[in-house]
Coordinates of C-alpha atoms in Angstrom, one line a residue:
M243 CA -166.2 -63.0 -152.4
P244 CA -162.6 -62.3 -151.2
L245 CA -162.0 -59.6 -148.7
R246 CA -160.4 -56.5 -150.2
P247 CA -158.5 -53.9 -148.2
F248 CA -160.2 -50.6 -147.7
P249 CA -158.9 -47.7 -149.9
F250 CA -156.5 -45.5 -148.1
S251 CA -158.8 -42.5 -148.4
T252 CA -161.5 -44.4 -146.3
L253 CA -158.9 -45.3 -143.7
L254 CA -157.8 -41.7 -143.6
A255 CA -161.3 -40.4 -143.2
G256 CA -161.9 -42.7 -140.3
F257 CA -158.7 -41.6 -138.7
V258 CA -159.4 -37.9 -139.2
A259 CA -163.0 -38.4 -137.8
V260 CA -161.7 -39.9 -134.6
L261 CA -158.9 -37.4 -134.3
V262 CA -161.2 -34.5 -134.7
G263 CA -163.7 -36.0 -132.2
Y264 CA -161.1 -36.4 -129.5
A265 CA -159.3 -33.1 -130.3
S266 CA -162.5 -31.0 -130.2
S267 CA -164.0 -32.4 -126.9
A268 CA -161.5 -34.5 -124.9
A269 CA -160.5 -31.4 -122.9
I270 CA -164.2 -30.7 -122.1
I271 CA -164.7 -34.2 -120.8
W272 CA -161.7 -34.0 -118.6
Q273 CA -163.0 -30.7 -117.2
A274 CA -166.4 -32.1 -116.5
A275 CA -164.9 -35.2 -114.8
S276 CA -162.6 -32.9 -112.7
V277 CA -165.5 -30.7 -111.6
A278 CA -167.3 -33.9 -110.4
G279 CA -164.2 -34.8 -108.3
A280 CA -162.7 -37.6 -110.5
S281 CA -159.0 -38.3 -110.0
P282 CA -156.6 -38.3 -113.0
A283 CA -156.6 -42.1 -113.0
Q284 CA -160.4 -42.2 -112.9
I285 CA -160.6 -39.7 -115.8
A286 CA -158.2 -41.8 -117.9
G287 CA -160.5 -44.8 -117.2
W288 CA -163.4 -42.8 -118.4
M289 CA -161.6 -42.1 -121.6
T290 CA -160.9 -45.8 -122.0
A291 CA -164.5 -46.7 -121.5
L292 CA -165.8 -44.0 -123.8
G293 CA -163.4 -45.0 -126.6
L294 CA -164.4 -48.7 -126.3
A295 CA -168.1 -47.7 -126.3
M296 CA -167.7 -45.5 -129.4
G297 CA -165.8 -48.3 -131.2
I298 CA -168.3 -51.0 -130.4
S299 CA -171.3 -48.9 -131.3
T300 CA -169.8 -47.5 -134.5
L301 CA -168.8 -51.0 -135.7
V302 CA -172.0 -52.7 -134.8
L303 CA -174.3 -50.1 -136.3
T304 CA -172.2 -49.5 -139.5
L305 CA -171.8 -53.2 -140.2
R306 CA -175.5 -53.9 -139.4
Y307 CA -176.9 -51.2 -141.8
R308 CA -173.9 -50.9 -144.3
V309 CA -174.1 -47.1 -144.1
P310 CA -171.6 -44.8 -142.3
V311 CA -173.1 -44.6 -138.8
L312 CA -170.6 -42.9 -136.5
T313 CA -171.2 -42.5 -132.8
A314 CA -169.8 -40.0 -130.5
W315 CA -170.0 -38.7 -126.9
S316 CA -172.2 -35.6 -126.4
T317 CA -169.9 -32.6 -126.6
P318 CA -172.7 -30.2 -125.6
G319 CA -173.6 -32.6 -122.8
A320 CA -170.0 -32.6 -121.6
A321 CA -170.0 -28.8 -121.6
L322 CA -173.2 -28.7 -119.7
L323 CA -171.8 -31.1 -117.1
A324 CA -168.6 -29.1 -116.8
T325 CA -170.7 -26.1 -115.7
S326 CA -173.4 -27.9 -113.7
L327 CA -171.7 -30.5 -111.6
E328 CA -170.0 -28.0 -109.3
G329 CA -170.8 -29.2 -105.8
A330 CA -172.0 -32.6 -106.8
T331 CA -170.2 -35.8 -105.9
L332 CA -168.8 -38.3 -108.4
N333 CA -171.4 -40.8 -107.4
E334 CA -174.2 -38.2 -108.0
A335 CA -172.6 -37.5 -111.5
V336 CA -172.9 -41.2 -112.3
G337 CA -176.5 -41.1 -111.1
V338 CA -177.1 -38.4 -113.6
F339 CA -175.5 -40.5 -116.4
I340 CA -177.8 -43.4 -115.6
F341 CA -180.9 -41.2 -115.4
A342 CA -180.3 -39.4 -118.7
N343 CA -179.3 -42.6 -120.6
A344 CA -182.4 -44.3 -119.4
L345 CA -184.5 -41.5 -120.7
I346 CA -182.7 -41.8 -124.1
L347 CA -183.4 -45.5 -124.2
L348 CA -187.0 -44.8 -123.4
C349 CA -187.2 -42.4 -126.4
G350 CA -186.0 -45.2 -128.6
L351 CA -188.3 -47.8 -127.2
T352 CA -191.4 -45.6 -127.6
G353 CA -190.5 -44.4 -131.1
L354 CA -191.0 -40.8 -130.1
F355 CA -187.7 -39.6 -131.5
A356 CA -188.3 -41.3 -134.9
R357 CA -191.7 -39.6 -135.2
L358 CA -190.1 -36.2 -134.6
M359 CA -187.4 -36.8 -137.1
K360 CA -189.9 -37.6 -139.9
I361 CA -191.5 -34.2 -139.7
V362 CA -188.2 -32.3 -140.1
P363 CA -188.0 -30.8 -143.7
H364 CA -184.9 -31.9 -145.6
S365 CA -183.9 -28.3 -146.3
L366 CA -183.9 -27.4 -142.6
A367 CA -181.9 -30.5 -141.7
A368 CA -179.3 -29.5 -144.3
A369 CA -179.3 -25.9 -143.1
M370 CA -178.7 -27.0 -139.5
L371 CA -175.8 -29.2 -140.5
A372 CA -174.2 -26.4 -142.4
G373 CA -174.6 -24.1 -139.4
I374 CA -173.0 -26.7 -137.1
L375 CA -170.1 -27.2 -139.5
L376 CA -169.5 -23.5 -140.3
R377 CA -167.2 -22.8 -137.4
F378 CA -165.0 -25.6 -138.4
G379 CA -164.7 -24.2 -141.9
L380 CA -163.9 -20.7 -140.4
Q381 CA -161.2 -22.2 -138.2
T382 CA -159.3 -23.2 -141.4
F383 CA -158.7 -19.5 -142.1
T384 CA -158.8 -17.8 -138.7
N385 CA -155.8 -19.9 -137.7
L386 CA -153.8 -18.0 -140.4
Q387 CA -153.4 -15.2 -137.8
S388 CA -151.8 -17.4 -135.2
D389 CA -149.9 -20.0 -137.3
F390 CA -149.5 -18.6 -140.8
S391 CA -146.8 -20.9 -142.1
L392 CA -148.5 -24.1 -141.0
C393 CA -151.9 -23.2 -142.2
V394 CA -150.8 -21.7 -145.6
S395 CA -148.7 -24.8 -146.3
M396 CA -151.7 -27.1 -145.6
L397 CA -154.0 -24.9 -147.7
L398 CA -151.5 -24.8 -150.7
A399 CA -151.0 -28.6 -150.5
W400 CA -154.7 -29.2 -150.4
L401 CA -155.4 -26.8 -153.3
L402 CA -152.6 -28.3 -155.5
C403 CA -153.7 -31.8 -154.9
K404 CA -157.4 -30.9 -155.2
A405 CA -156.6 -29.8 -158.8
L406 CA -154.4 -32.8 -159.7
A407 CA -155.7 -35.7 -157.6
P408 CA -158.8 -34.6 -155.6
R409 CA -159.2 -37.9 -153.7
Y410 CA -155.8 -37.4 -152.0
A411 CA -156.1 -33.6 -151.2
I412 CA -156.7 -34.2 -147.5
I413 CA -153.8 -36.7 -147.4
A414 CA -151.5 -34.0 -148.8
A415 CA -152.7 -31.5 -146.3
L416 CA -152.2 -33.9 -143.4
I417 CA -148.7 -34.9 -144.4
T418 CA -147.6 -31.4 -145.3
G419 CA -148.9 -29.9 -142.0
A420 CA -147.4 -32.6 -139.9
L421 CA -144.0 -32.1 -141.6
V422 CA -144.1 -28.3 -141.2
A423 CA -145.1 -28.7 -137.5
W424 CA -142.3 -31.1 -136.9
L425 CA -139.7 -28.9 -138.6
S426 CA -141.0 -25.9 -136.7
G427 CA -140.6 -27.7 -133.4
D428 CA -144.3 -27.5 -132.7
V429 CA -144.7 -31.2 -131.9
V430 CA -144.1 -31.7 -128.2
T431 CA -142.6 -35.1 -128.1
S432 CA -142.1 -35.1 -124.4
A433 CA -145.9 -35.1 -123.9
L434 CA -146.2 -38.4 -125.7
H435 CA -146.6 -41.4 -123.5
V436 CA -148.3 -44.8 -123.9
S437 CA -150.4 -46.1 -121.0
V438 CA -153.3 -48.5 -120.5
V439 CA -155.8 -47.6 -117.7
M440 CA -158.7 -49.9 -116.8
P441 CA -162.1 -48.2 -116.1
E442 CA -163.1 -48.0 -112.5
M443 CA -166.7 -48.9 -111.5
I444 CA -168.3 -46.1 -109.5
A445 CA -171.5 -46.6 -107.6
P446 CA -174.3 -44.2 -108.5
R447 CA -176.2 -42.0 -106.1
F448 CA -179.5 -40.5 -107.0
T449 CA -180.7 -37.2 -105.5
L450 CA -183.9 -35.5 -106.7
T451 CA -182.3 -32.0 -106.9
T452 CA -179.3 -33.3 -109.0
L453 CA -181.5 -35.2 -111.4
I454 CA -183.8 -32.3 -111.9
S455 CA -181.2 -29.5 -112.1
V456 CA -178.5 -31.5 -114.0
G457 CA -180.1 -34.7 -115.4
V458 CA -183.0 -33.2 -117.2
P459 CA -181.1 -30.4 -118.9
F460 CA -178.3 -32.9 -119.8
F461 CA -180.8 -35.2 -121.4
L462 CA -182.4 -32.4 -123.4
A463 CA -179.0 -31.0 -124.5
T464 CA -177.9 -34.5 -125.6
M465 CA -181.0 -35.2 -127.6
A466 CA -181.4 -31.7 -129.1
S467 CA -177.8 -30.8 -129.7
Q468 CA -176.2 -34.2 -130.5
N469 CA -178.7 -36.9 -131.6
A470 CA -180.9 -34.6 -133.7
P471 CA -177.9 -33.1 -135.7
G472 CA -176.5 -36.6 -136.0
F473 CA -179.6 -37.9 -137.7
A474 CA -179.9 -34.7 -139.7
T475 CA -176.3 -35.3 -140.9
M476 CA -177.2 -38.8 -142.2
Q477 CA -180.3 -37.5 -143.9
A478 CA -178.5 -34.7 -145.6
A479 CA -175.9 -37.1 -146.8
G480 CA -178.6 -39.3 -148.3
Y481 CA -178.5 -42.1 -145.7
H482 CA -181.9 -43.1 -144.2
V483 CA -181.6 -45.4 -141.2
P484 CA -184.5 -46.1 -138.8
A485 CA -184.0 -43.8 -135.8
S486 CA -185.6 -46.0 -133.0
P487 CA -183.2 -49.0 -133.3
L488 CA -180.2 -46.6 -133.2
M489 CA -181.6 -44.8 -130.1
V490 CA -182.3 -48.1 -128.4
F491 CA -178.8 -49.4 -129.1
T492 CA -176.8 -46.3 -128.2
G493 CA -179.0 -45.5 -125.2
G494 CA -178.8 -49.0 -123.9
L495 CA -175.0 -49.3 -124.4
A496 CA -174.5 -45.9 -122.6
L497 CA -176.8 -47.1 -119.8
L498 CA -174.7 -50.2 -119.3
G499 CA -171.4 -48.2 -119.3
S500 CA -172.6 -45.3 -117.1
V501 CA -171.0 -46.7 -114.0
F502 CA -167.6 -46.8 -115.8
G503 CA -167.8 -43.1 -117.0
V504 CA -169.7 -43.6 -120.3
Y505 CA -171.8 -40.5 -119.8
S506 CA -173.4 -40.7 -123.3
V507 CA -173.3 -42.6 -126.6
C508 CA -174.9 -40.5 -129.4
I509 CA -175.2 -40.4 -133.1
A510 CA -172.3 -38.2 -134.4
A511 CA -172.8 -35.2 -136.6
I512 CA -169.5 -33.4 -137.3
T513 CA -167.2 -36.4 -137.3
A514 CA -169.8 -38.4 -139.2
A515 CA -169.8 -35.8 -142.0
I516 CA -166.1 -36.6 -142.6
C517 CA -166.9 -40.3 -143.2
Q518 CA -170.1 -39.5 -145.2
S519 CA -168.4 -37.1 -147.7
P520 CA -167.2 -37.9 -151.2
D521 CA -163.6 -37.5 -150.0
A522 CA -164.0 -40.7 -147.9
H523 CA -165.1 -42.7 -151.0
P524 CA -166.5 -41.6 -154.4
D525 CA -169.1 -44.3 -154.1
A526 CA -171.7 -43.4 -151.5
D527 CA -172.6 -47.1 -151.0
K528 CA -169.0 -47.8 -149.9
R529 CA -168.5 -44.9 -147.4
W530 CA -169.5 -47.2 -144.6
Q531 CA -165.9 -48.5 -144.8
A532 CA -164.7 -45.1 -143.5
A533 CA -167.0 -45.4 -140.5
A534 CA -165.9 -49.0 -139.9
A535 CA -162.3 -47.8 -140.0
A536 CA -163.3 -45.1 -137.5
G537 CA -164.7 -47.8 -135.2
V538 CA -161.4 -49.6 -135.2
F539 CA -159.5 -46.4 -134.4
Y540 CA -162.0 -45.7 -131.6
L541 CA -161.2 -49.1 -130.1
L542 CA -157.5 -48.4 -130.3
A543 CA -158.0 -45.0 -128.7
G544 CA -160.0 -46.6 -126.0
V545 CA -157.4 -49.2 -125.2
F546 CA -154.8 -46.4 -124.8
G547 CA -157.3 -44.0 -123.2
G548 CA -154.6 -42.9 -120.7
S549 CA -152.5 -41.6 -123.6
I550 CA -155.1 -39.3 -125.1
S551 CA -154.3 -36.2 -123.1
G552 CA -150.6 -36.6 -123.9
L553 CA -151.4 -37.0 -127.6
M554 CA -153.6 -33.9 -127.6
A555 CA -150.8 -31.9 -125.9
A556 CA -148.3 -33.0 -128.5
L557 CA -150.3 -32.0 -131.6
P558 CA -150.6 -28.4 -132.6
L559 CA -154.2 -27.3 -132.3
S560 CA -154.1 -25.2 -135.5
W561 CA -153.0 -28.4 -137.4
I562 CA -156.1 -30.3 -136.1
Q563 CA -158.5 -27.4 -136.7
T564 CA -157.2 -26.7 -140.2
L565 CA -157.3 -30.4 -141.2
A566 CA -160.9 -30.7 -139.9
G567 CA -162.0 -27.6 -141.8
L568 CA -160.5 -28.9 -145.1
A569 CA -162.0 -32.3 -144.5
L570 CA -165.5 -30.8 -144.1
L571 CA -165.3 -28.2 -146.9
G572 CA -167.2 -30.4 -149.4
T573 CA -169.9 -31.3 -146.9
I574 CA -170.4 -27.6 -146.0
G575 CA -170.9 -26.7 -149.6
G576 CA -173.2 -29.6 -150.3
S577 CA -175.3 -28.8 -147.2
L578 CA -175.7 -25.2 -148.2
H579 CA -176.8 -26.2 -151.7
Q580 CA -179.4 -28.6 -150.4
A581 CA -180.6 -26.0 -147.9
L582 CA -181.1 -23.2 -150.4
V583 CA -181.9 -25.0 -153.6
N584 CA -185.7 -24.9 -152.9
E585 CA -186.8 -21.3 -153.3
R586 CA -190.0 -21.8 -151.3
E587 CA -188.1 -23.1 -148.3
R588 CA -185.0 -20.8 -148.6
D589 CA -186.0 -18.2 -146.0
A590 CA -186.7 -20.8 -143.3
A591 CA -183.5 -22.6 -144.2
A592 CA -181.5 -19.4 -144.0
V593 CA -183.0 -18.7 -140.5
T594 CA -182.1 -22.2 -139.4
F595 CA -178.6 -21.8 -140.7
L596 CA -178.0 -18.5 -139.0
V597 CA -179.4 -19.4 -135.6
T598 CA -177.4 -22.6 -135.6
A599 CA -174.2 -20.9 -136.7
S600 CA -174.7 -18.2 -134.0
G601 CA -173.8 -20.7 -131.3
V602 CA -176.5 -19.4 -128.9
T603 CA -177.3 -21.5 -125.9
L604 CA -180.6 -21.0 -124.1
L605 CA -181.8 -23.0 -121.2
G606 CA -178.8 -25.2 -121.4
I607 CA -179.7 -26.3 -124.9
G608 CA -177.4 -25.6 -127.9
S609 CA -178.0 -23.6 -131.0
A610 CA -178.7 -26.7 -133.3
F611 CA -182.0 -27.2 -131.5
W612 CA -183.0 -23.6 -131.5
G613 CA -182.0 -23.2 -135.2
L614 CA -184.3 -26.1 -136.1
L615 CA -187.1 -24.9 -133.8
V616 CA -187.0 -21.3 -135.1
G617 CA -186.5 -22.4 -138.7
G618 CA -189.4 -24.8 -138.3
I619 CA -191.7 -22.1 -137.0
C620 CA -190.7 -19.9 -140.0
Y621 CA -191.3 -22.9 -142.3
A622 CA -194.8 -23.6 -140.9
V623 CA -195.9 -19.9 -140.9
L624 CA -194.6 -19.2 -144.5
S625 CA -196.0 -22.5 -145.8
G626 CA -199.4 -21.8 -144.2
M627 CA -199.5 -18.3 -145.6
R628 CA -198.8 -19.6 -149.1
R629 CA -201.5 -22.2 -148.9
A630 CA -203.9 -19.6 -147.6
H631 CA -203.4 -17.5 -150.7
L632 CA -203.8 -20.3 -153.2

């Protein structure tokens, strides 16, 4: 069978997924590395290693299972590191990476994570996904206050193309927004530069206090706030991939790369939803192509990891946020429908959605975990009460 080029919509979905991933959390990673005492050159090397790790893992898993499996670094984990590594050395930070990634690998080898994922009701998984994505949808419209012309032009382009040629609505918004930003002088060309920085190997140092105070919360935050929503995203989109092999591969790859700054390799949720949506490809069986394209873009971003900060500085934030919100609009609507369609599970799903969307962080663990936990308790209690009255 001859190879056929991927449709442009799948390439665009892969590009937007990587762009959103870097734009939403690259600054947090830089902050976490800086708190740990990394130099600018070392941080650039971390970005190179992370990009290569995401590209390799995304391509391998997507091509292996022929479903859109996107990986990402742990954004909640990076935020936790940025607030917890104060006073720790760079070597101790790498020790934390190795410790947490070893625990993740252990979860995959024992099958513990897979058993937990099987007991999560589908409606709650969809509600959690909708709660995670809500703030991205809201940013599409809140940016109207700060950048009216740019956001309105993107919204109008999206709406017009959605009515006439739905598959290319995101393309129209992207091009229109980029053109308006350029004409308005909002693209900072002086910030653009191309550089290749090789990752630097950093010897780990293990201290009991750092592993307990930073390593354990980092592990829990990564599992609960990144991997769990990642698998929930795939399930809500209709893709069922065995959890344990994915945990083993991502945990093992992160463990190998820890000394080069790969603090985590996780199953993506938000960026994966872009590649798993109908806008990526109308045929659900071919949306893996969008994830494969994202893997290639990850590799390119990794090779030029030293240029990421310059690129982020050049692009208007409102353009990126508006584009992300529009790209995820269909997924948000679909997730809400799946969450609320079953009347018996609707109350528990609504609680899951609201707690997740609240953004509350308790004990260093993000709202996605607490939304699923509180919603699960509601689900168990309400289901038990109904069975008792039958």
